[in-house]
Coordinates of C-alpha atoms in Angstrom, one line a residue:
M1 CA -42.1 40.2 -28.9
D2 CA -44.3 38.5 -31.5
K3 CA -46.5 35.6 -30.9
R4 CA -44.0 32.9 -32.2
T5 CA -41.5 34.1 -29.5
V6 CA -44.3 34.0 -26.7
L7 CA -45.2 30.6 -27.7
A8 CA -41.6 29.5 -27.6
F9 CA -41.2 30.6 -24.1
I10 CA -44.3 28.8 -23.1
L11 CA -43.2 25.6 -24.6
I12 CA -39.7 26.0 -23.0
G13 CA -41.2 26.6 -19.6
A14 CA -43.6 23.6 -20.0
L15 CA -40.7 21.4 -21.0
L16 CA -38.7 22.4 -18.0
V17 CA -41.6 21.7 -15.6
F18 CA -42.4 18.4 -17.4
T19 CA -38.9 17.1 -16.9
Q20 CA -39.4 17.4 -13.1
T21 CA -42.5 15.2 -13.0
D22 CA -42.6 11.7 -11.9
Y23 CA -44.0 10.6 -15.2
Y24 CA -41.0 11.8 -17.1
K25 CA -38.6 10.2 -14.5
E26 CA -40.4 6.9 -14.7
K27 CA -41.4 6.6 -18.4
V28 CA -38.6 8.4 -20.0
L29 CA -35.6 8.0 -17.7
G30 CA -36.6 4.6 -16.3
L31 CA -36.2 5.7 -12.8
E32 CA -38.1 3.9 -9.9
K33 CA -40.5 6.3 -7.9
V34 CA -39.7 6.7 -4.3
E35 CA -41.7 8.4 -1.6
P36 CA -40.1 10.9 0.5
T37 CA -39.6 10.2 4.0
Y38 CA -39.9 13.8 5.4
E39 CA -43.8 14.3 4.8
Q40 CA -44.7 14.6 8.4
E41 CA -41.8 16.0 10.7
M42 CA -38.1 15.3 11.1
P43 CA -37.5 11.7 12.0
S44 CA -36.1 10.9 15.4
E45 CA -32.5 10.5 16.1
E46 CA -32.6 6.8 15.5
K47 CA -34.1 7.3 12.0
V48 CA -32.0 10.1 10.6
V49 CA -30.4 8.3 7.7
E50 CA -28.6 5.8 10.0
D51 CA -30.5 3.0 8.7
V52 CA -28.7 2.9 5.4
K53 CA -26.6 0.1 4.0
P54 CA -23.4 -0.2 6.1
L55 CA -20.2 0.5 4.2
E56 CA -18.1 -2.3 2.8
K57 CA -14.7 -2.9 4.2
P58 CA -12.5 0.0 2.7
D59 CA -10.4 -0.6 -0.3
D60 CA -6.6 -0.1 -0.3
D61 CA -6.2 1.5 -3.8
M62 CA -3.9 4.3 -2.5
Q63 CA -1.6 1.7 -1.2
S64 CA 0.4 -1.3 -2.8
P65 CA -1.0 -3.6 -5.5
T66 CA -3.0 -6.5 -4.7
A67 CA -1.4 -8.9 -2.1
G68 CA 0.5 -12.0 -3.0
P69 CA 1.1 -15.0 -0.9
A70 CA 4.1 -13.5 1.0
G71 CA 2.3 -10.3 1.8
D72 CA -0.6 -12.4 3.2
D73 CA 1.7 -14.2 5.6
V74 CA 3.3 -11.1 6.9
T75 CA 0.0 -9.3 7.4
S76 CA -1.6 -12.3 8.9
Q77 CA 1.4 -12.6 11.4
I78 CA 1.1 -9.0 12.4
E79 CA -2.8 -9.2 12.7
S80 CA -2.6 -12.3 14.9
N81 CA -1.0 -10.2 17.7
L82 CA -3.8 -7.5 17.5
T83 CA -7.2 -7.6 19.1
T84 CA -10.6 -6.9 17.4
G85 CA -13.9 -6.2 18.9
T86 CA -16.6 -3.6 19.4
G87 CA -14.3 -1.3 21.1
E88 CA -14.9 1.2 24.0
D89 CA -16.4 4.6 23.8
I90 CA -14.6 7.8 24.8
E91 CA -16.9 10.8 25.3
I92 CA -15.9 14.4 24.8
Y93 CA -18.0 17.3 26.2
T94 CA -17.2 21.0 25.1
S95 CA -19.6 24.0 24.8
K96 CA -20.0 23.4 20.8
Y97 CA -20.5 19.7 20.8
K98 CA -20.7 16.3 22.4
A99 CA -18.3 13.7 20.6
V100 CA -17.9 9.9 20.9
F101 CA -14.6 8.4 19.9
S102 CA -14.0 4.6 19.8
T103 CA -11.0 2.6 20.8
K104 CA -11.8 0.5 17.6
G105 CA -9.6 2.1 15.1
A106 CA -9.3 5.2 17.3
T107 CA -11.9 6.7 15.3
V108 CA -14.8 9.3 15.7
R109 CA -18.3 7.7 16.0
R110 CA -20.6 10.5 16.9
W111 CA -20.6 14.3 16.6
E112 CA -23.6 16.2 18.2
L113 CA -23.7 19.9 17.8
T114 CA -24.9 21.8 20.9
D115 CA -26.5 24.8 19.0
Y116 CA -28.2 23.0 16.0
F117 CA -31.4 20.8 16.1
Y118 CA -33.3 18.6 13.6
G119 CA -36.4 21.0 13.7
T120 CA -37.6 24.3 15.1
E121 CA -39.5 22.5 17.8
S122 CA -37.1 19.6 18.2
E123 CA -34.7 19.1 21.2
I124 CA -32.6 16.5 19.4
P125 CA -29.2 17.8 18.5
V126 CA -27.8 17.5 14.9
Q127 CA -25.6 14.3 14.7
L128 CA -23.2 14.6 11.7
I129 CA -21.5 11.2 11.8
K130 CA -22.9 8.5 9.5
D131 CA -22.5 4.8 9.6
D132 CA -21.4 4.7 13.2
G133 CA -18.2 6.4 12.1
Y134 CA -16.5 3.5 10.5
G135 CA -13.1 4.1 9.3
N136 CA -13.2 7.9 10.1
L137 CA -9.6 9.1 10.8
A138 CA -8.4 5.4 10.5
V139 CA -4.8 4.7 9.4
K140 CA -3.7 2.1 6.9
F141 CA -0.4 1.4 5.2
A142 CA 1.4 -1.1 3.0
V143 CA 3.1 -4.2 4.4
D144 CA 5.2 -6.0 1.7
E145 CA 2.5 -6.5 -1.0
D146 CA -0.7 -6.2 1.3
T147 CA -2.3 -3.4 3.3
L148 CA -2.5 -3.4 7.0
M149 CA -5.7 -1.6 7.9
T150 CA -6.1 -0.5 11.6
H151 CA -9.7 0.3 11.2
D152 CA -10.9 -2.9 13.3
F153 CA -8.1 -3.1 15.8
L154 CA -8.5 -2.1 19.4
F155 CA -6.3 0.8 20.6
S156 CA -5.7 1.5 24.3
A157 CA -6.8 5.0 25.5
D158 CA -5.6 7.1 28.5
K159 CA -8.9 8.7 29.2
K160 CA -12.5 7.7 29.2
T161 CA -14.3 11.0 29.4
V162 CA -13.3 14.6 28.8
H163 CA -15.2 17.6 30.0
L164 CA -14.1 20.9 28.8
S165 CA -15.3 24.4 30.0
E166 CA -14.4 28.0 30.3
S167 CA -12.0 27.1 33.1
N168 CA -10.7 24.0 31.5
T169 CA -10.3 24.9 27.7
E170 CA -8.0 22.2 26.5
A171 CA -7.4 18.4 26.7
T172 CA -5.8 15.4 25.0
V173 CA -6.8 11.8 24.5
R174 CA -3.9 9.3 23.6
F175 CA -4.7 6.1 21.7
V176 CA -1.9 3.5 21.3
L177 CA -1.9 0.4 19.0
E178 CA 1.0 -2.0 19.9
L179 CA 2.0 -3.6 16.6
G180 CA 5.3 -5.5 17.9
D181 CA 8.6 -5.1 19.7
R182 CA 8.7 -1.4 20.4
Q183 CA 6.5 -0.8 17.3
K184 CA 3.6 1.5 17.9
L185 CA 1.0 3.4 16.0
I186 CA 0.1 6.5 18.3
K187 CA -2.9 8.9 17.7
T188 CA -3.3 11.8 19.9
Y189 CA -6.4 14.0 19.8
T190 CA -6.4 17.5 21.3
F191 CA -9.7 19.0 21.9
Y192 CA -10.7 22.8 22.6
N193 CA -13.6 24.0 24.4
D194 CA -15.0 26.9 22.1
T195 CA -14.1 25.6 18.6
Y196 CA -15.6 23.1 16.3
H197 CA -12.1 21.7 15.4
F198 CA -9.6 19.5 17.0
D199 CA -6.1 18.4 16.3
L200 CA -4.8 14.9 15.4
D201 CA -1.2 13.9 15.8
V202 CA -0.2 10.6 14.1
E203 CA 3.0 9.1 15.3
L204 CA 4.8 6.1 13.7
I205 CA 7.2 4.5 16.1
N206 CA 9.9 2.1 14.8
L207 CA 7.7 1.2 11.8
D208 CA 10.2 1.9 9.1
D209 CA 10.9 -1.8 8.6
M210 CA 7.2 -2.7 8.5
I211 CA 5.9 -0.1 6.2
S212 CA 7.2 -1.3 2.8
D213 CA 6.7 2.1 0.7
Q214 CA 7.1 4.6 3.4
K215 CA 3.6 6.0 3.1
Y216 CA 0.4 5.8 5.1
T217 CA -3.2 6.8 4.5
L218 CA -5.6 8.6 6.8
D219 CA -9.2 7.7 5.8
W220 CA -12.6 9.4 6.3
L221 CA -15.2 6.8 5.1
S222 CA -18.6 7.6 6.3
G223 CA -19.4 10.8 4.7
L224 CA -21.9 13.0 6.6
N225 CA -25.5 12.5 7.9
L226 CA -28.4 14.3 6.2
T227 CA -29.8 16.7 8.7
E228 CA -32.6 18.6 6.9
K229 CA -36.3 17.7 6.6
N230 CA -36.0 18.4 2.9
T231 CA -33.6 15.6 2.1
K232 CA -33.7 16.3 -1.6
E233 CA -32.3 19.8 -1.0
D234 CA -29.7 18.4 1.4
L235 CA -28.6 15.8 -1.2
N236 CA -28.4 18.3 -3.9
N237 CA -25.8 20.3 -1.9
S238 CA -23.8 17.2 -0.7
K239 CA -20.5 17.3 -2.4
A240 CA -16.8 16.8 -1.7
Y241 CA -13.7 18.8 -2.4
I242 CA -10.0 18.9 -2.7
F243 CA -8.2 22.4 -2.3
T244 CA -4.8 22.6 -3.6
G245 CA -2.6 25.6 -5.0
G246 CA -5.5 28.0 -4.6
D247 CA -7.8 26.0 -6.5
K248 CA -10.8 23.9 -5.5
E249 CA -11.6 20.7 -7.2
E250 CA -15.2 19.4 -6.7
L251 CA -16.7 15.8 -6.9
S252 CA -20.4 15.6 -7.1
I253 CA -22.8 12.8 -8.2
S254 CA -26.6 12.5 -8.3
A255 CA -28.6 10.3 -6.0
K256 CA -29.6 7.7 -8.5
P257 CA -28.8 3.9 -9.0
K258 CA -25.4 2.5 -9.5
E259 CA -23.5 5.8 -9.8
S260 CA -19.9 6.2 -8.7
K261 CA -17.2 8.7 -9.2
T262 CA -13.5 9.3 -8.2
L263 CA -11.4 12.4 -8.0
G264 CA -7.8 12.0 -7.9
P265 CA -5.2 11.1 -6.7
V266 CA -4.2 14.8 -6.6
E267 CA -0.6 15.3 -5.5
G268 CA 1.4 18.2 -4.1
Q269 CA 0.7 20.7 -1.5
I270 CA -2.9 19.6 -0.3
D271 CA -4.3 22.3 1.7
W272 CA -7.6 20.5 2.8
I273 CA -10.1 17.9 1.8
G274 CA -13.8 18.3 2.7
I275 CA -17.3 16.6 2.6
R276 CA -20.3 18.9 2.9
S277 CA -24.0 18.8 3.2
K278 CA -26.3 21.9 2.6
Y279 CA -25.4 23.5 6.0
F280 CA -22.6 21.3 7.7
I281 CA -18.9 20.1 6.5
S282 CA -16.3 17.8 7.8
A283 CA -12.7 18.8 6.6
I284 CA -9.2 17.7 7.2
F285 CA -6.2 20.0 7.0
P286 CA -2.8 18.4 6.7
K287 CA -0.2 20.4 8.5
S288 CA 2.6 19.0 6.6
D289 CA 5.3 20.4 4.1
N290 CA 5.8 17.0 2.7
D291 CA 4.2 15.5 -0.4
V292 CA 0.6 14.6 0.0
S293 CA -1.7 12.6 -2.2
A294 CA -5.5 13.3 -1.9
K295 CA -8.4 11.2 -3.2
L296 CA -12.1 11.4 -3.2
K297 CA -14.7 8.9 -3.9
A298 CA -18.6 9.0 -4.4
N299 CA -21.2 6.3 -4.7
S300 CA -25.0 6.2 -4.6
F301 CA -27.0 3.5 -2.6
K302 CA -30.4 2.6 -1.7
S303 CA -31.7 2.8 2.0
S304 CA -34.0 0.6 3.7
T305 CA -36.8 3.1 3.0
G306 CA -36.3 2.8 -0.9
E307 CA -34.7 6.2 -1.4
F308 CA -31.5 6.6 -3.1
Y309 CA -28.8 8.5 -1.2
K310 CA -25.0 9.2 -1.9
N311 CA -21.9 8.8 0.2
Y312 CA -18.6 10.5 -0.1
S313 CA -15.2 9.2 1.4
G314 CA -11.9 11.1 1.5
H315 CA -8.2 9.8 1.6
L316 CA -5.0 11.5 2.5
Q317 CA -1.8 9.6 1.6
M318 CA 1.2 10.9 3.5
K319 CA 4.9 10.3 2.5
I320 CA 7.2 9.5 5.3
P321 CA 10.5 11.5 4.8
E322 CA 13.7 9.5 5.0
R323 CA 15.3 11.6 7.6
N324 CA 12.8 10.6 10.4
K325 CA 11.3 7.5 9.3
N326 CA 12.0 5.6 12.6
N327 CA 10.1 8.2 14.7
Y328 CA 7.7 10.0 12.5
A329 CA 4.9 12.5 13.6
E330 CA 2.5 14.3 11.5
R331 CA -0.3 16.9 12.7
F332 CA -3.8 17.2 11.1
Q333 CA -6.5 19.7 11.9
V334 CA -10.1 18.4 11.6
Y335 CA -13.1 20.7 11.4
I336 CA -16.6 19.2 11.9
G337 CA -19.3 21.9 12.2
P338 CA -21.6 24.5 10.5
L339 CA -21.0 26.3 7.2
D340 CA -21.0 29.7 9.0
Y341 CA -19.0 32.2 7.1
S342 CA -17.7 33.9 10.2
T343 CA -16.4 30.5 11.5
V344 CA -14.9 28.9 8.4
K345 CA -13.0 32.2 7.4
Q346 CA -10.8 31.8 10.6
Y347 CA -9.1 28.6 9.0
H348 CA -7.2 28.3 5.8
S349 CA -7.6 31.3 3.4
G350 CA -9.3 29.0 0.8
F351 CA -11.6 27.2 3.1
E352 CA -14.3 30.1 2.7
K353 CA -14.6 29.0 -0.9
I354 CA -16.7 26.0 0.5
M355 CA -19.6 28.5 0.9
G356 CA -20.6 28.1 -2.7
W357 CA -21.2 31.9 -3.2
G358 CA -20.6 32.0 -6.9
P359 CA -17.6 32.7 -9.1
G360 CA -14.8 35.1 -8.1
F361 CA -16.4 38.4 -9.1
I362 CA -19.6 37.5 -7.2
R363 CA -17.9 36.5 -3.8
P364 CA -17.0 40.1 -2.6
F365 CA -20.7 40.9 -3.0
S366 CA -21.7 37.9 -1.2
K367 CA -19.3 38.5 1.7
L368 CA -20.8 42.1 1.9
V369 CA -24.2 40.9 2.0
I370 CA -23.8 38.3 4.8
S371 CA -21.7 40.9 6.7
V372 CA -24.6 43.5 6.5
F373 CA -27.2 40.8 7.3
K374 CA -25.5 39.6 10.4
F375 CA -24.7 43.2 11.5
L376 CA -28.4 44.0 11.3
H377 CA -29.2 40.8 13.4
N378 CA -27.0 42.3 16.3
Y379 CA -29.7 44.9 16.8
I380 CA -32.7 43.1 15.3
P381 CA -33.2 39.6 16.9
N382 CA -35.7 38.2 14.3
Y383 CA -34.4 37.5 11.0
G384 CA -37.6 38.0 9.3
W385 CA -37.6 41.7 10.1
V386 CA -33.9 41.8 9.3
L387 CA -35.0 40.6 5.8
I388 CA -37.4 43.4 5.6
I389 CA -34.8 46.0 6.6
F390 CA -32.2 44.6 4.3
S391 CA -34.7 44.7 1.4
I392 CA -35.2 48.4 2.0
L393 CA -31.6 49.1 2.2
V394 CA -30.9 47.2 -1.1
K395 CA -33.6 49.4 -2.8
I396 CA -31.9 52.6 -1.5
V397 CA -28.7 51.4 -2.8
V398 CA -29.7 50.5 -6.2
F399 CA -32.2 53.4 -6.5
P400 CA -30.2 55.7 -8.7
L401 CA -29.6 52.8 -11.1
T402 CA -33.2 51.7 -11.2
R403 CA -34.6 55.3 -11.5
K404 CA -32.2 55.8 -14.5
S405 CA -33.5 52.7 -16.0
Y406 CA -37.2 53.7 -15.3
V407 CA -36.7 57.1 -16.9
S408 CA -35.0 55.7 -19.9
M409 CA -37.9 53.2 -20.4
H410 CA -40.4 56.1 -20.4
E411 CA -38.3 58.0 -22.9
M412 CA -38.2 55.0 -25.2
Q413 CA -41.8 54.4 -25.0
K414 CA -42.5 58.0 -26.0
L415 CA -40.3 57.4 -29.0
Q416 CA -42.2 54.2 -30.1
P417 CA -44.6 56.0 -32.5
L418 CA -41.7 57.8 -34.2
M419 CA -39.7 54.6 -34.5
A420 CA -43.0 52.9 -35.9
E421 CA -43.2 55.6 -38.4
L422 CA -39.5 55.2 -39.6
K423 CA -39.8 51.6 -39.7
E424 CA -42.9 52.0 -42.1
K425 CA -41.2 54.6 -44.2
Y426 CA -37.7 52.9 -44.7
Q427 CA -39.1 49.2 -44.5
N428 CA -37.1 48.5 -47.8
D429 CA -33.9 50.4 -46.8
P430 CA -32.5 48.9 -43.5
Q431 CA -29.5 50.9 -43.6
R432 CA -31.3 54.2 -44.0
M433 CA -33.8 53.1 -41.3
N434 CA -30.8 52.4 -38.7
K435 CA -29.2 55.7 -39.6
E436 CA -32.5 57.7 -39.2
T437 CA -33.2 55.7 -35.9
M438 CA -29.8 56.7 -34.4
K439 CA -30.4 60.4 -35.5
L440 CA -33.7 60.3 -33.7
Y441 CA -32.0 59.0 -30.6
K442 CA -29.6 61.8 -30.9
E443 CA -32.0 64.5 -31.4
H444 CA -34.1 63.6 -28.3
G445 CA -31.1 62.7 -26.1
V446 CA -32.0 59.1 -25.6
N447 CA -29.6 56.2 -25.2
P448 CA -31.2 52.8 -25.9
L449 CA -28.6 51.2 -23.8
S450 CA -29.4 53.3 -20.9
G451 CA -32.4 51.3 -19.8
C452 CA -30.3 47.9 -19.8
L453 CA -27.0 49.1 -18.5
P454 CA -28.3 50.0 -15.0
M455 CA -30.1 46.6 -14.6
L456 CA -26.8 44.9 -15.7
L457 CA -24.9 46.6 -13.0
Q458 CA -27.1 45.4 -10.4
M459 CA -26.9 41.8 -11.4
P460 CA -23.7 40.9 -9.3
L461 CA -25.6 42.0 -6.1
L462 CA -28.8 40.4 -6.9
W463 CA -26.9 37.2 -7.8
S464 CA -25.1 37.3 -4.5
I465 CA -28.4 37.9 -2.6
F466 CA -29.9 34.8 -4.2
L467 CA -26.9 32.6 -3.4
V468 CA -26.6 33.8 0.2
F469 CA -30.2 33.8 1.2
R470 CA -30.7 30.3 -0.3
N471 CA -27.8 28.7 1.6
T472 CA -26.8 30.6 4.7
I473 CA -27.1 28.8 7.8
Q474 CA -28.2 31.9 9.7
L475 CA -31.7 31.5 8.4
R476 CA -31.9 27.7 9.3
Q477 CA -34.8 27.0 11.6
E478 CA -35.3 30.7 12.3
P479 CA -39.0 31.5 12.6
F480 CA -40.6 34.9 11.5
I481 CA -44.3 35.3 12.2
L482 CA -47.6 33.3 12.0
W483 CA -47.0 30.2 9.9
I484 CA -43.5 31.0 8.9
K485 CA -41.5 28.6 11.2
D486 CA -38.4 28.3 9.2
L487 CA -36.9 30.8 6.9
S488 CA -34.6 28.2 5.4
A489 CA -37.6 26.1 4.2
P490 CA -40.8 26.5 2.3
D491 CA -43.5 28.3 4.3
T492 CA -46.0 25.4 4.3
I493 CA -49.3 26.5 5.9
A494 CA -51.1 23.3 5.2
T495 CA -50.8 19.9 3.6
L496 CA -53.7 19.1 1.1
P497 CA -55.2 15.6 1.1
F498 CA -54.3 15.6 -2.7
S499 CA -51.3 16.4 -4.7
L500 CA -51.4 19.5 -7.1
P501 CA -49.7 19.1 -10.5
F502 CA -46.2 20.1 -10.3
L503 CA -46.6 21.7 -6.8
G504 CA -47.3 18.6 -4.5
A505 CA -49.5 18.5 -1.5
D506 CA -47.7 21.2 0.6
L507 CA -49.4 24.7 0.3
H508 CA -47.0 27.5 0.3
I509 CA -48.2 31.0 0.5
I510 CA -45.3 33.4 0.0
P511 CA -44.4 32.0 -3.5
L512 CA -47.9 32.9 -4.6
L513 CA -47.6 36.3 -3.1
M514 CA -44.3 36.9 -4.9
G515 CA -46.0 35.7 -8.2
A516 CA -48.8 38.1 -7.6
T517 CA -46.5 41.1 -6.9
M518 CA -44.4 40.2 -10.0
F519 CA -47.6 40.2 -12.1
L520 CA -48.6 43.8 -10.7
Q521 CA -45.0 45.0 -11.5
Q522 CA -45.0 43.6 -15.0
K523 CA -48.5 45.2 -15.7
M524 CA -47.2 48.6 -14.4
T525 CA -44.2 48.3 -16.7
M526 CA -45.5 46.8 -20.0
R527 CA -46.6 49.4 -22.6
D528 CA -46.2 47.4 -25.8
P529 CA -49.3 45.3 -26.6
K530 CA -47.1 42.8 -28.3
Q531 CA -45.6 41.9 -25.0
K532 CA -48.9 41.7 -23.1
A533 CA -48.7 37.9 -22.9
M534 CA -45.4 38.0 -20.8
V535 CA -47.3 39.9 -18.1
Y536 CA -49.0 36.6 -17.5
I537 CA -46.3 34.0 -18.5
M538 CA -43.3 35.1 -16.4
P539 CA -44.9 35.5 -13.0
L540 CA -46.6 32.2 -13.5
F541 CA -43.4 30.5 -14.7
L542 CA -41.3 32.0 -11.8
T543 CA -43.9 31.0 -9.3
F544 CA -43.5 27.4 -10.4
I545 CA -39.7 27.8 -10.1
F546 CA -39.6 29.4 -6.7
Y547 CA -42.4 27.4 -5.1
S548 CA -40.1 25.1 -3.2
F549 CA -37.4 27.7 -2.4
P550 CA -36.9 28.8 1.2
S551 CA -39.5 31.2 2.5
G552 CA -36.8 33.7 3.5
L553 CA -35.6 34.0 -0.1
N554 CA -39.2 34.3 -1.4
L555 CA -40.1 36.9 1.3
Y556 CA -37.1 39.0 0.3
Y557 CA -38.2 38.9 -3.5
T558 CA -41.7 39.7 -2.6
L559 CA -40.6 42.8 -0.6
F560 CA -38.4 43.8 -3.4
N561 CA -41.2 43.6 -5.9
V562 CA -43.3 45.9 -3.7
F563 CA -40.7 48.4 -3.1
S564 CA -40.0 48.3 -6.9
M565 CA -43.5 49.1 -7.7
L566 CA -43.7 52.0 -5.3
Q567 CA -40.5 53.4 -6.8
Q568 CA -41.7 52.9 -10.2
K569 CA -45.1 54.7 -9.4
F570 CA -43.3 57.7 -7.9
T571 CA -40.5 58.0 -10.5
P572 CA -41.3 60.9 -12.8
D573 CA -40.7 61.2 -16.4
R574 CA -38.1 63.6 -17.6
K575 CA -39.7 67.0 -17.8
D576 CA -38.2 68.0 -21.1
T577 CA -39.3 64.9 -23.0
G578 CA -42.9 65.9 -23.6
D579 CA -44.9 64.3 -26.3
V580 CA -42.5 63.9 -29.4
A581 CA -44.9 62.2 -31.7
P582 CA -46.2 65.5 -33.4
A583 CA -42.7 66.7 -33.8
L584 CA -41.7 64.0 -36.4
S585 CA -45.0 64.4 -38.3
K586 CA -44.4 68.2 -38.6
K587 CA -40.8 67.6 -39.7

């Protein structure tokens, strides 16, 4: 690698780092600088992204066109017979969550998870529903040329509280909205004690004359709350999905001013739609064989603290079949809970693709990694020690490949003087030089690809480890030792009174150790003086990149580097290689 190549790497690295600075974002992109809200500790329950701008009244673009005068009159007449107000709360208690539903729209307002909290030392449970749950699981349908939205109308409920336990594992709550003479909209929720999902049955009684196009829409409008101290990382992983026909379609936007996107309508057999953050998801599974139309929307907005956030909404439009339009019932399954592979794989076969574990050929490796990881945790309660044992197991598995790569590297290094002699001898005859080089490889039994191929074979496993360890909920808020309080977050040992260029004010130790071990490993490997600069450039560059990564991921790579150095130190050269330089001179 000559000096120009090294300089190119330096310039590319500097450019990548520069594009992440506030100066670039303010002066070049013209974005406003916003201060993070997670500098000290996770906000209290009242401050967890619930002070954002409330949603506007939902639109009706999956229904009929804009209302005309006649439609307004019909809708107004129906609405005049209905009651609006703040609604009454219905509380649901299970072993997995505490939920609050409202008679206003028969919607879900709050969803607190029993086993997940806002911080390692916090006793405040994670609450996933944002914007007071407005419009979540609300129903709307077309009436003449207008849309009747039931989001604000008060339903009657047959229960006020539900307590589930091991002896009482299932219960229902029935919400009824009287729309006219024997005309009703009924929503029945069925809850289960030991799961994160519930069932929703929607019944339309004698509404065939009222619903003009024989369709209705089920909305989820509020998206999900942010739950992590590192809101930037949480926002980066916030997306929405439609899964149909074995394919997952994704909607994603960046948290910047005035950005909005739409996905759909997607029609056909919709398996599920979902909205996720980094570690949690809400998803709706329509249990219908009829035609379904799904649509997702995303928009960014500015909170009262000056930060930009993004919100996703989902819409399922259901077609009412002619045969039972007078008394129609439809079931949905709703999941609101953690992105835990062992949990989500129990649902639709395509639901596990929400984990974000890479393309198809990587996923089997990712599943294997998380399975072994959780198996080890059954016997080792601390995930930090699990990481250490796991890194040793990985080195044992890839040992034959890395050993072959090291031996090949040694052999190629011993041939360097001979290859330099050939290059000088045939510098004006490239074809002859290539021919003599291949002859040299053959005489000494050296394959120039044998050093790269073993490394390439390891890549799917190493890639899957990167994806799983960076995103698995198993490491969330899991402490290790000393200052490492959360393996899913950077290992902040102290906060400096000033900000370091490109690194910020938080001081992380494990990325620095990882960079140091990488430097030592590179120094042990490099033999070509022309590549000496890379011994310093690559560890420094990757330290910057990995500085804000989760401490569990950086701990794994640090251990992997240490074990690689030990393996490299004790991997012998091939005995029959010897010193080949005199052989060519004599020849």
